[in-house]
mmCIF file of C-alpha atoms in Angstrom:
data_model
loop_
_atom_site.group_PDB
_atom_site.id
_atom_site.type_symbol
_atom_site.label_atom_id
_atom_site.label_comp_id
_atom_site.label_asym_id
_atom_site.label_seq_id
_atom_site.Cartn_x
_atom_site.Cartn_y
_atom_site.Cartn_z
ATOM 1 C CA UNK A 16 0.000 0.000 0.000
ATOM 2 C CA UNK A 17 1.439 3.366 -0.993
ATOM 3 C CA UNK A 18 1.657 5.829 1.872
ATOM 4 C CA UNK A 19 0.891 9.143 0.179
ATOM 5 C CA UNK A 20 1.836 11.465 3.052
ATOM 6 C CA UNK A 21 2.533 14.428 0.774
ATOM 7 C CA UNK A 22 -0.756 15.678 -0.637
ATOM 8 C CA UNK A 23 1.084 17.090 -3.652
ATOM 9 C CA UNK A 24 2.205 13.651 -4.789
ATOM 10 C CA UNK A 25 0.449 12.050 -7.731
ATOM 11 C CA UNK A 26 -0.605 8.433 -7.851
ATOM 12 C CA UNK A 27 0.693 6.110 -10.538
ATOM 13 C CA UNK A 28 0.689 2.370 -11.032
ATOM 14 C CA UNK A 29 2.735 -0.250 -12.819
ATOM 15 C CA UNK A 30 1.162 -1.160 -16.150
ATOM 16 C CA UNK A 31 3.960 -3.316 -17.576
ATOM 17 C CA UNK A 32 7.177 -4.902 -16.372
ATOM 18 C CA UNK A 33 9.928 -6.568 -18.405
ATOM 19 C CA UNK A 34 12.783 -8.302 -16.604
ATOM 20 C CA UNK A 35 15.932 -8.268 -18.742
ATOM 21 C CA UNK A 36 18.198 -9.999 -16.217
ATOM 22 C CA UNK A 37 18.471 -10.564 -12.477
ATOM 23 C CA UNK A 38 19.675 -6.972 -12.122
ATOM 24 C CA UNK A 39 17.947 -5.006 -14.891
ATOM 25 C CA UNK A 40 14.310 -4.384 -15.743
ATOM 26 C CA UNK A 41 12.099 -2.022 -17.702
ATOM 27 C CA UNK A 42 9.083 -0.563 -15.981
ATOM 28 C CA UNK A 43 6.120 1.220 -17.548
ATOM 29 C CA UNK A 44 4.023 3.280 -15.161
ATOM 30 C CA UNK A 45 0.838 5.216 -15.799
ATOM 31 C CA UNK A 46 1.200 8.882 -16.689
ATOM 32 C CA UNK A 47 -1.251 11.067 -14.767
ATOM 33 C CA UNK A 48 -3.377 13.508 -16.709
ATOM 34 C CA UNK A 49 -1.537 16.753 -17.532
ATOM 35 C CA UNK A 50 1.829 15.302 -16.433
ATOM 36 C CA UNK A 51 4.433 16.707 -18.799
ATOM 37 C CA UNK A 52 8.173 16.435 -19.337
ATOM 38 C CA UNK A 53 10.836 17.190 -21.899
ATOM 39 C CA UNK A 54 13.167 14.609 -23.462
ATOM 40 C CA UNK A 55 16.089 14.052 -21.103
ATOM 41 C CA UNK A 56 14.248 14.858 -17.889
ATOM 42 C CA UNK A 57 13.629 12.553 -14.941
ATOM 43 C CA UNK A 58 10.683 11.707 -12.728
ATOM 44 C CA UNK A 59 10.741 10.950 -9.012
ATOM 45 C CA UNK A 60 8.780 7.883 -7.952
ATOM 46 C CA UNK A 61 8.237 6.516 -4.483
ATOM 47 C CA UNK A 62 6.858 3.712 -2.354
ATOM 48 C CA UNK A 63 5.953 4.274 1.307
ATOM 49 C CA UNK A 64 7.817 7.568 1.346
ATOM 50 C CA UNK A 65 11.028 6.137 -0.140
ATOM 51 C CA UNK A 66 11.780 8.033 -3.347
ATOM 52 C CA UNK A 67 14.261 7.900 -6.178
ATOM 53 C CA UNK A 68 14.719 9.795 -9.435
ATOM 54 C CA UNK A 69 14.694 7.878 -12.720
ATOM 55 C CA UNK A 70 15.269 9.283 -16.180
ATOM 56 C CA UNK A 71 12.363 8.785 -18.556
ATOM 57 C CA UNK A 72 12.914 6.735 -21.715
ATOM 58 C CA UNK A 73 9.532 7.649 -23.178
ATOM 59 C CA UNK A 74 8.935 10.428 -25.636
ATOM 60 C CA UNK A 75 6.636 13.116 -24.189
ATOM 61 C CA UNK A 76 3.928 12.104 -26.651
ATOM 62 C CA UNK A 77 3.721 8.542 -25.274
ATOM 63 C CA UNK A 78 0.923 7.554 -22.908
ATOM 64 C CA UNK A 79 3.097 6.030 -20.176
ATOM 65 C CA UNK A 80 6.403 6.667 -18.426
ATOM 66 C CA UNK A 81 9.060 4.095 -19.282
ATOM 67 C CA UNK A 82 11.908 3.568 -16.817
ATOM 68 C CA UNK A 83 15.085 1.459 -16.978
ATOM 69 C CA UNK A 84 15.851 0.230 -13.469
ATOM 70 C CA UNK A 85 18.996 -1.383 -12.118
ATOM 71 C CA UNK A 86 18.805 -3.387 -8.901
ATOM 72 C CA UNK A 87 21.042 -1.908 -6.220
ATOM 73 C CA UNK A 88 21.026 -4.616 -3.570
ATOM 74 C CA UNK A 89 21.894 -2.219 -0.745
ATOM 75 C CA UNK A 90 19.655 0.502 -2.152
ATOM 76 C CA UNK A 91 16.433 1.697 -0.577
ATOM 77 C CA UNK A 92 13.939 1.723 -3.434
ATOM 78 C CA UNK A 93 15.097 -0.657 -6.174
ATOM 79 C CA UNK A 94 14.791 -3.813 -3.968
ATOM 80 C CA UNK A 95 11.197 -2.769 -3.278
ATOM 81 C CA UNK A 96 10.523 -2.256 -6.988
ATOM 82 C CA UNK A 97 11.878 -5.745 -7.685
ATOM 83 C CA UNK A 98 9.069 -7.216 -5.583
ATOM 84 C CA UNK A 99 6.330 -5.184 -7.280
ATOM 85 C CA UNK A 100 3.994 -6.382 -10.000
ATOM 86 C CA UNK A 101 1.593 -4.997 -12.582
ATOM 87 C CA UNK A 102 -1.194 -3.081 -10.865
ATOM 88 C CA UNK A 103 0.856 -2.057 -7.837
ATOM 89 C CA UNK A 104 0.700 1.622 -6.983
ATOM 90 C CA UNK A 105 3.460 4.130 -6.384
ATOM 91 C CA UNK A 106 3.770 7.870 -5.955
ATOM 92 C CA UNK A 107 5.007 10.348 -8.523
ATOM 93 C CA UNK A 108 6.191 13.868 -7.849
ATOM 94 C CA UNK A 109 4.075 16.271 -9.922
ATOM 95 C CA UNK A 110 6.918 17.849 -11.879
ATOM 96 C CA UNK A 111 9.605 16.242 -13.986
ATOM 97 C CA UNK A 112 13.004 17.849 -13.518
ATOM 98 C CA UNK A 113 16.428 17.972 -15.085
ATOM 99 C CA UNK A 114 18.359 20.166 -17.492
ATOM 100 C CA UNK A 115 20.011 17.353 -19.489
ATOM 101 C CA UNK A 116 18.042 18.330 -22.564
ATOM 102 C CA UNK A 117 18.686 19.252 -26.174
ATOM 103 C CA UNK A 118 18.025 22.972 -26.134
ATOM 104 C CA UNK A 119 20.316 23.929 -29.014
ATOM 105 C CA UNK A 120 19.297 22.200 -32.243
ATOM 106 C CA UNK A 121 21.782 24.109 -34.381
ATOM 107 C CA UNK A 122 24.537 21.499 -34.211
ATOM 108 C CA UNK A 123 24.850 18.956 -37.003
ATOM 109 C CA UNK A 124 26.125 16.164 -34.781
ATOM 110 C CA UNK A 125 25.246 15.109 -31.235
ATOM 111 C CA UNK A 126 27.770 12.669 -29.803
ATOM 112 C CA UNK A 127 25.884 10.917 -27.001
ATOM 113 C CA UNK A 128 28.154 8.853 -24.744
ATOM 114 C CA UNK A 129 26.864 6.728 -21.880
ATOM 115 C CA UNK A 130 27.184 3.709 -19.636
ATOM 116 C CA UNK A 131 24.350 1.225 -18.935
ATOM 117 C CA UNK A 132 21.264 3.131 -17.638
ATOM 118 C CA UNK A 133 22.778 6.382 -18.879
ATOM 119 C CA UNK A 134 21.250 5.444 -22.234
ATOM 120 C CA UNK A 135 17.761 6.390 -21.024
ATOM 121 C CA UNK A 136 17.710 10.138 -21.816
ATOM 122 C CA UNK A 137 19.171 9.371 -25.241
ATOM 123 C CA UNK A 138 16.336 6.948 -25.971
ATOM 124 C CA UNK A 139 13.900 9.740 -25.155
ATOM 125 C CA UNK A 140 15.793 12.103 -27.496
ATOM 126 C CA UNK A 141 15.691 9.589 -30.337
ATOM 127 C CA UNK A 142 12.017 8.747 -29.962
ATOM 128 C CA UNK A 143 11.015 12.396 -29.786
ATOM 129 C CA UNK A 144 13.212 13.857 -32.523
ATOM 130 C CA UNK A 145 12.501 10.945 -34.855
ATOM 131 C CA UNK A 146 9.087 12.550 -35.321
ATOM 132 C CA UNK A 147 9.976 16.163 -34.507
ATOM 133 C CA UNK A 148 13.291 16.797 -36.254
ATOM 134 C CA UNK A 149 13.068 19.972 -38.306
ATOM 135 C CA UNK A 150 16.835 20.342 -38.693
ATOM 136 C CA UNK A 151 19.693 18.207 -39.984
ATOM 137 C CA UNK A 152 20.763 16.997 -36.554
ATOM 138 C CA UNK A 153 22.217 13.491 -36.288
ATOM 139 C CA UNK A 154 22.741 11.428 -33.144
ATOM 140 C CA UNK A 155 25.868 9.319 -32.697
ATOM 141 C CA UNK A 156 25.248 7.121 -29.644
ATOM 142 C CA UNK A 157 28.112 5.275 -27.960
ATOM 143 C CA UNK A 158 27.099 2.997 -25.079
ATOM 144 C CA UNK A 159 29.443 1.074 -22.831
ATOM 145 C CA UNK A 160 28.708 -1.693 -20.353
ATOM 146 C CA UNK A 161 30.444 -4.581 -18.662
ATOM 147 C CA UNK A 162 27.914 -7.129 -19.898
ATOM 148 C CA UNK A 163 25.765 -7.479 -22.989
ATOM 149 C CA UNK A 164 22.585 -8.059 -20.953
ATOM 150 C CA UNK A 165 22.926 -4.495 -19.642
ATOM 151 C CA UNK A 166 22.295 -3.079 -23.125
ATOM 152 C CA UNK A 167 18.553 -2.818 -22.613
ATOM 153 C CA UNK A 168 17.807 -0.662 -25.656
ATOM 154 C CA UNK A 169 20.295 -2.075 -28.149
ATOM 155 C CA UNK A 170 17.683 -3.812 -30.289
ATOM 156 C CA UNK A 171 15.520 -0.698 -30.575
ATOM 157 C CA UNK A 172 18.462 1.576 -31.345
ATOM 158 C CA UNK A 173 19.978 -0.863 -33.837
ATOM 159 C CA UNK A 174 16.664 -1.028 -35.686
ATOM 160 C CA UNK A 175 16.257 2.751 -35.803
ATOM 161 C CA UNK A 176 19.856 3.210 -36.937
ATOM 162 C CA UNK A 177 19.266 0.778 -39.817
ATOM 163 C CA UNK A 178 15.955 2.344 -40.805
ATOM 164 C CA UNK A 179 17.160 5.940 -40.393
ATOM 165 C CA UNK A 180 20.944 5.897 -40.925
ATOM 166 C CA UNK A 181 21.049 9.641 -41.550
ATOM 167 C CA UNK A 182 19.451 10.268 -38.160
ATOM 168 C CA UNK A 183 20.996 7.777 -35.706
ATOM 169 C CA UNK A 184 24.206 5.792 -35.434
ATOM 170 C CA UNK A 185 24.446 3.399 -32.483
ATOM 171 C CA UNK A 186 27.670 1.756 -31.290
ATOM 172 C CA UNK A 187 27.610 -0.443 -28.168
ATOM 173 C CA UNK A 188 30.792 -1.774 -26.597
ATOM 174 C CA UNK A 189 31.535 -4.366 -23.900
ATOM 175 C CA UNK A 190 34.438 -3.942 -21.471
ATOM 176 C CA UNK A 191 34.594 -7.578 -20.253
ATOM 177 C CA UNK A 192 34.495 -9.658 -23.431
ATOM 178 C CA UNK A 193 35.973 -12.776 -21.799
ATOM 179 C CA UNK A 194 33.299 -13.049 -19.126
ATOM 180 C CA UNK A 195 30.897 -15.967 -19.565
ATOM 181 C CA UNK A 196 27.945 -13.561 -19.620
ATOM 182 C CA UNK A 197 29.372 -12.161 -22.860
ATOM 183 C CA UNK A 198 30.175 -15.427 -24.616
ATOM 184 C CA UNK A 199 27.718 -14.636 -27.421
ATOM 185 C CA UNK A 200 28.998 -11.087 -27.924
ATOM 186 C CA UNK A 201 30.646 -10.435 -31.285
ATOM 187 C CA UNK A 202 30.595 -6.641 -31.310
ATOM 188 C CA UNK A 203 33.065 -3.955 -30.313
ATOM 189 C CA UNK A 204 35.006 -4.304 -27.064
ATOM 190 C CA UNK A 205 36.709 -1.810 -24.766
ATOM 191 C CA UNK A 206 35.686 1.045 -22.514
ATOM 192 C CA UNK A 207 33.324 3.547 -24.060
ATOM 193 C CA UNK A 208 35.514 6.565 -23.239
ATOM 194 C CA UNK A 209 38.371 5.012 -25.214
ATOM 195 C CA UNK A 210 36.011 4.140 -28.059
ATOM 196 C CA UNK A 211 34.688 7.710 -28.042
ATOM 197 C CA UNK A 212 38.129 9.263 -28.413
ATOM 198 C CA UNK A 213 38.930 7.040 -31.396
ATOM 199 C CA UNK A 214 35.456 7.554 -32.856
ATOM 200 C CA UNK A 215 35.655 11.326 -32.819
ATOM 201 C CA UNK A 216 39.024 11.235 -34.580
ATOM 202 C CA UNK A 217 37.499 9.231 -37.442
ATOM 203 C CA UNK A 218 34.535 11.526 -38.057
ATOM 204 C CA UNK A 219 34.123 14.990 -39.514
ATOM 205 C CA UNK A 220 33.437 16.410 -36.070
ATOM 206 C CA UNK A 221 34.666 19.812 -34.981
ATOM 207 C CA UNK A 222 33.799 22.163 -32.139
ATOM 208 C CA UNK A 223 31.463 24.172 -34.364
ATOM 209 C CA UNK A 224 29.305 21.357 -35.741
ATOM 210 C CA UNK A 225 29.341 18.889 -32.819
ATOM 211 C CA UNK A 226 28.286 18.866 -29.168
ATOM 212 C CA UNK A 227 29.078 16.042 -26.729
ATOM 213 C CA UNK A 228 26.750 14.612 -24.086
ATOM 214 C CA UNK A 229 27.992 12.242 -21.370
ATOM 215 C CA UNK A 230 25.709 10.327 -19.014
ATOM 216 C CA UNK A 231 26.411 7.580 -16.486
ATOM 217 C CA UNK A 232 29.524 6.554 -14.594
ATOM 218 C CA UNK A 233 31.212 9.649 -13.084
ATOM 219 C CA UNK A 234 34.708 8.347 -13.898
ATOM 220 C CA UNK A 235 33.745 7.974 -17.552
ATOM 221 C CA UNK A 236 32.379 11.507 -17.571
ATOM 222 C CA UNK A 237 35.527 12.951 -16.002
ATOM 223 C CA UNK A 238 37.627 11.216 -18.661
ATOM 224 C CA UNK A 239 35.391 12.424 -21.504
ATOM 225 C CA UNK A 240 35.453 16.003 -20.213
ATOM 226 C CA UNK A 241 39.241 15.931 -20.090
ATOM 227 C CA UNK A 242 39.895 14.215 -23.431
ATOM 228 C CA UNK A 243 37.146 15.772 -25.535
ATOM 229 C CA UNK A 244 36.444 18.937 -23.587
ATOM 230 C CA UNK A 245 39.698 20.268 -22.177
ATOM 231 C CA UNK A 246 42.028 18.710 -24.743
ATOM 232 C CA UNK A 247 39.959 19.065 -27.924
ATOM 233 C CA UNK A 248 37.693 21.996 -27.094
ATOM 234 C CA UNK A 249 34.284 20.339 -27.515
ATOM 235 C CA UNK A 250 31.347 21.488 -25.423
ATOM 236 C CA UNK A 251 30.516 18.605 -23.061
ATOM 237 C CA UNK A 252 27.198 18.414 -21.208
ATOM 238 C CA UNK A 253 26.948 15.868 -18.408
ATOM 239 C CA UNK A 254 24.586 13.954 -16.168
ATOM 240 C CA UNK A 255 26.024 11.566 -13.602
ATOM 241 C CA UNK A 256 24.305 8.310 -12.670
ATOM 242 C CA UNK A 257 25.752 6.165 -9.943
ATOM 243 C CA UNK A 258 24.677 3.638 -7.353
#
């Protein structure tokens, strides 16, 4: 039972759940009437007064809020979420927040670098601008993870990149290729920050036509800001996700 002690909190409920592994799941929750957000923002959900912010993978024109949740065993909320099922209720703060948005659409290229759940705001960008792109902007998405089962949106992004190659390029990479969990992986290997540095050297990117976004592991972001920001002069926007 959700304890809605704050009268300003909205009520939502789980309408779909997809378990990707023992540690990763996708959650779709109902979107209250008049609830609005911009691509790249996050919502704050709660159960019994325990709250956590999650970036929204949905496009604003979708009818539900899609979240990509990682189980943090010592965390406060994610272990509770893991026990929840379709129909269970939770609270939702009335306003989405976050400034990790695409406000300047004048760049030609958007290099979007992330680790694991850091992909979520980029999924929202892609879904939204796929139908609302009035410029020549192109997304280059580089996602890193330790294990292939952490790449929760790889199939969707691969499909979009094949169908709309002038709009999206998606490159996932695995940092532990010899682990048994990755025995079926035949894609690129290595840390995403290393891949990003090599990637940018191969493309026609410069500080005037390209902006860099980095989302996820703070150490990755620090490295990207140094190598691409300080050393090469690119504008780097960041959002840090960590356990």
